[in-house]
Amino acid sequence: MRKTELLIPASNLEVLKVAVLYGADAVYIGGEMYGLRAKAKNFSMDDVKEGIRFAHEHGVRVYITANIVAHNGDLGGIREYFRELKSTKPDGLIISDPGVFMIAREECPEIERHISTQANSTNYATYKFWHEQGASRVVAARELSLREIKEIREHIPDDLEIEAFVHGAMCISHSGRCLLSNYFTGQNANKGACTHPCRWKYSVVEETRPGEYLPVYENERGTYIFNSKDLCMIEHMDDLIGAGIDSLKIEGRMKTALYVAAVARTYRKAIDDYKESPEKYFANMDYYRQEISKCTYRQFTTGFYYGKTDEHSQIYDSNTYVKEYTYIGIVQGHNERGYALLEQKNKFLVGETIEVMIPGGENLQVTVKAIEDEDGVSMESAPHPRQMIYVDFGEEIPEGYLLRRKEE
């Protein structure tokens, strides 16, 4: 059985540390340029250095995205960017553009080069091509079935790794190369500035009958005909590992620390349980379903993994997320009385029950007994986002643990 990596996204340094503590084998991040999430907070070069240092201390690898579809004016800056990245010693670069790949090979040949899903690699001949160019890993196009991935595995060199998305948002376009954003708003999705027009509300009209709506699924709010459900493969670890996938990738470089912790912890346990015993994995299925549903999500689908998708993979009546839990904060330290220091993310009150997410998989219910500001002044509630506060939970909660509250 091949080693199975759990690859988790991180939008900033805080989220990277959460991903590491909650079970990632590797994290992928974006610098301030040349990645496909320009609207994420992303990492300054100092943050990249600190993130890699922290991850490597915990035995976790770090990959940096440079997967834009480059234009002429990008190439000089990309070369300088790779020269600067060399000193931070990332474990890999995620690239889609052949020209960018060539520059990376010239400037930092010692860093692994991974081929992004944006490169649309859908057959084993393409995988072999990238291997001959010096790639160590290819990310499967999202349009591939597990049967096709297994066939690719059988036809490529053993040292060429396959990475595949197993959880998170799906894009309307072939492996994400969307033109809608550029067309509607002038924001180029292929250079990281997607405005997500596939989530917008649309109506369909046949050209010879202007003003007459076609009978599509809709409610009084309209129809969201391009709006895919979110991918979720937590129930299919046997098929993913059996197909020969080396890295199970979570989508979400725009997501919160709470989302990252919940998804990382759940998939970590599922992978480990399956590797220990398939019987243990299937016996714990209710736990995986319950925990993964505590993330913010859009309804779930298995995407293309079991063949062609149909109308059940789309959401026609809404573009909103299901949200069962609210993010409270991360324990950042303690005062002399053992009160937890945290940067409060959402309002909570004295007397409320808060859930502590323990990295190993358990949850601990605690009650807020007291809240104080940084000057020691008592507060009945913490209403201001990003305020630094001390909280008495009746017991000391370790640093780095996440806190959440169930929505009523």
PDB file of C-alpha atoms in Angstrom, residues 7 28-30 34-37 63-70 82 92-102 104 112-123 126-127 129-131 133-144 152 160-165 171 173-178 189-192 247 249-251 253:
ATOM      1  CA  LEU A   7      -2.714  17.827   2.074  1.00  0.00           C
ATOM      2  CA  TYR A  28      -0.178  24.260   0.546  1.00  0.00           C
ATOM      3  CA  ILE A  29      -0.011  28.018   0.698  1.00  0.00           C
ATOM      4  CA  GLY A  30       0.123  31.005  -1.612  1.00  0.00           C
ATOM      5  CA  TYR A  34       1.327  34.209  -8.827  1.00  0.00           C
ATOM      6  CA  GLY A  35      -1.156  31.940  -7.034  1.00  0.00           C
ATOM      7  CA  LEU A  36      -4.835  31.423  -7.883  1.00  0.00           C
ATOM      8  CA  ARG A  37      -6.263  32.926  -4.701  1.00  0.00           C
ATOM      9  CA  TYR A  63       4.051  23.445  -1.013  1.00  0.00           C
ATOM     10  CA  ILE A  64       3.700  26.906  -2.545  1.00  0.00           C
ATOM     11  CA  THR A  65       1.260  27.675  -5.339  1.00  0.00           C
ATOM     12  CA  ALA A  66       2.493  29.457  -8.442  1.00  0.00           C
ATOM     13  CA  ASN A  67      -0.261  28.182 -10.692  1.00  0.00           C
ATOM     14  CA  ILE A  68      -1.489  31.223 -12.599  1.00  0.00           C
ATOM     15  CA  VAL A  69      -1.838  31.099 -16.359  1.00  0.00           C
ATOM     16  CA  ALA A  70       1.025  33.508 -17.012  1.00  0.00           C
ATOM     17  CA  PHE A  82      11.471  31.887  -7.472  1.00  0.00           C
ATOM     18  CA  GLY A  92       7.426  21.877  -3.578  1.00  0.00           C
ATOM     19  CA  LEU A  93       6.007  24.358  -6.069  1.00  0.00           C
ATOM     20  CA  ILE A  94       2.543  23.861  -7.588  1.00  0.00           C
ATOM     21  CA  ILE A  95       2.634  25.019 -11.222  1.00  0.00           C
ATOM     22  CA  SER A  96       0.273  24.802 -14.199  1.00  0.00           C
ATOM     23  CA  ASP A  97       1.974  26.878 -16.912  1.00  0.00           C
ATOM     24  CA  PRO A  98       4.787  25.188 -18.929  1.00  0.00           C
ATOM     25  CA  GLY A  99       6.717  28.457 -19.141  1.00  0.00           C
ATOM     26  CA  VAL A 100       6.532  28.944 -15.371  1.00  0.00           C
ATOM     27  CA  PHE A 101       7.575  25.304 -14.936  1.00  0.00           C
ATOM     28  CA  MET A 102      10.649  25.902 -17.102  1.00  0.00           C
ATOM     29  CA  ALA A 104      11.267  27.054 -11.810  1.00  0.00           C
ATOM     30  CA  GLU A 112      10.060  19.630  -6.259  1.00  0.00           C
ATOM     31  CA  ARG A 113       7.724  20.712  -9.042  1.00  0.00           C
ATOM     32  CA  HIS A 114       4.090  19.605  -8.880  1.00  0.00           C
ATOM     33  CA  ILE A 115       1.682  20.036 -11.779  1.00  0.00           C
ATOM     34  CA  SER A 116      -1.503  21.859 -10.782  1.00  0.00           C
ATOM     35  CA  THR A 117      -5.004  20.638 -11.591  1.00  0.00           C
ATOM     36  CA  GLN A 118      -5.173  23.768 -13.798  1.00  0.00           C
ATOM     37  CA  ALA A 119      -2.939  21.947 -16.293  1.00  0.00           C
ATOM     38  CA  ASN A 120      -5.869  19.592 -17.081  1.00  0.00           C
ATOM     39  CA  SER A 121      -3.919  16.317 -16.926  1.00  0.00           C
ATOM     40  CA  THR A 122      -6.450  13.671 -17.901  1.00  0.00           C
ATOM     41  CA  ASN A 123      -4.391  10.743 -19.302  1.00  0.00           C
ATOM     42  CA  THR A 126       0.379  13.540 -20.135  1.00  0.00           C
ATOM     43  CA  TYR A 127       1.573  12.304 -16.751  1.00  0.00           C
ATOM     44  CA  PHE A 129       5.315  13.872 -20.321  1.00  0.00           C
ATOM     45  CA  TRP A 130       5.454  15.895 -17.104  1.00  0.00           C
ATOM     46  CA  HIS A 131       7.610  13.229 -15.450  1.00  0.00           C
ATOM     47  CA  GLN A 133      10.208  17.291 -17.763  1.00  0.00           C
ATOM     48  CA  GLY A 134      11.171  16.756 -14.128  1.00  0.00           C
ATOM     49  CA  ALA A 135       7.818  16.868 -12.296  1.00  0.00           C
ATOM     50  CA  SER A 136       7.571  14.674  -9.211  1.00  0.00           C
ATOM     51  CA  ARG A 137       3.782  14.910  -8.875  1.00  0.00           C
ATOM     52  CA  VAL A 138       0.720  15.624 -11.021  1.00  0.00           C
ATOM     53  CA  VAL A 139      -2.597  16.797  -9.602  1.00  0.00           C
ATOM     54  CA  ALA A 140      -5.433  14.943 -11.285  1.00  0.00           C
ATOM     55  CA  ALA A 141      -7.949  16.926 -13.295  1.00  0.00           C
ATOM     56  CA  ARG A 142     -11.213  16.994 -11.369  1.00  0.00           C
ATOM     57  CA  GLU A 143     -13.027  15.452 -14.342  1.00  0.00           C
ATOM     58  CA  LEU A 144     -11.324  12.082 -13.842  1.00  0.00           C
ATOM     59  CA  ILE A 152      -3.115   6.176 -14.926  1.00  0.00           C
ATOM     60  CA  LEU A 160       5.575   9.849 -10.057  1.00  0.00           C
ATOM     61  CA  GLU A 161       2.976  10.782  -7.453  1.00  0.00           C
ATOM     62  CA  ILE A 162      -0.735  11.389  -8.028  1.00  0.00           C
ATOM     63  CA  GLU A 163      -2.517  14.073  -6.054  1.00  0.00           C
ATOM     64  CA  ALA A 164      -6.306  14.451  -6.156  1.00  0.00           C
ATOM     65  CA  PHE A 165      -8.910  16.713  -4.581  1.00  0.00           C
ATOM     66  CA  CYS A 171     -15.722  24.844 -10.187  1.00  0.00           C
ATOM     67  CA  SER A 173     -15.169  24.980 -15.591  1.00  0.00           C
ATOM     68  CA  HIS A 174     -12.811  22.272 -16.809  1.00  0.00           C
ATOM     69  CA  SER A 175     -10.366  21.883 -13.899  1.00  0.00           C
ATOM     70  CA  GLY A 176     -11.138  25.447 -12.857  1.00  0.00           C
ATOM     71  CA  ARG A 177      -9.995  27.376 -15.947  1.00  0.00           C
ATOM     72  CA  CYS A 178     -12.947  29.729 -15.788  1.00  0.00           C
ATOM     73  CA  ALA A 189      -9.799  33.906 -12.558  1.00  0.00           C
ATOM     74  CA  ASN A 190      -6.760  32.353 -14.210  1.00  0.00           C
ATOM     75  CA  LYS A 191      -4.545  34.916 -12.492  1.00  0.00           C
ATOM     76  CA  GLY A 192      -6.143  34.489  -9.085  1.00  0.00           C
ATOM     77  CA  SER A 247      -1.954  12.770  -1.804  1.00  0.00           C
ATOM     78  CA  LYS A 249      -6.047  17.208  -1.197  1.00  0.00           C
ATOM     79  CA  ILE A 250      -8.550  19.467   0.555  1.00  0.00           C
ATOM     80  CA  GLU A 251      -9.740  22.569  -1.307  1.00  0.00           C
ATOM     81  CA  ARG A 253      -7.340  28.477   0.668  1.00  0.00           C
TER      82      ARG A 253
END
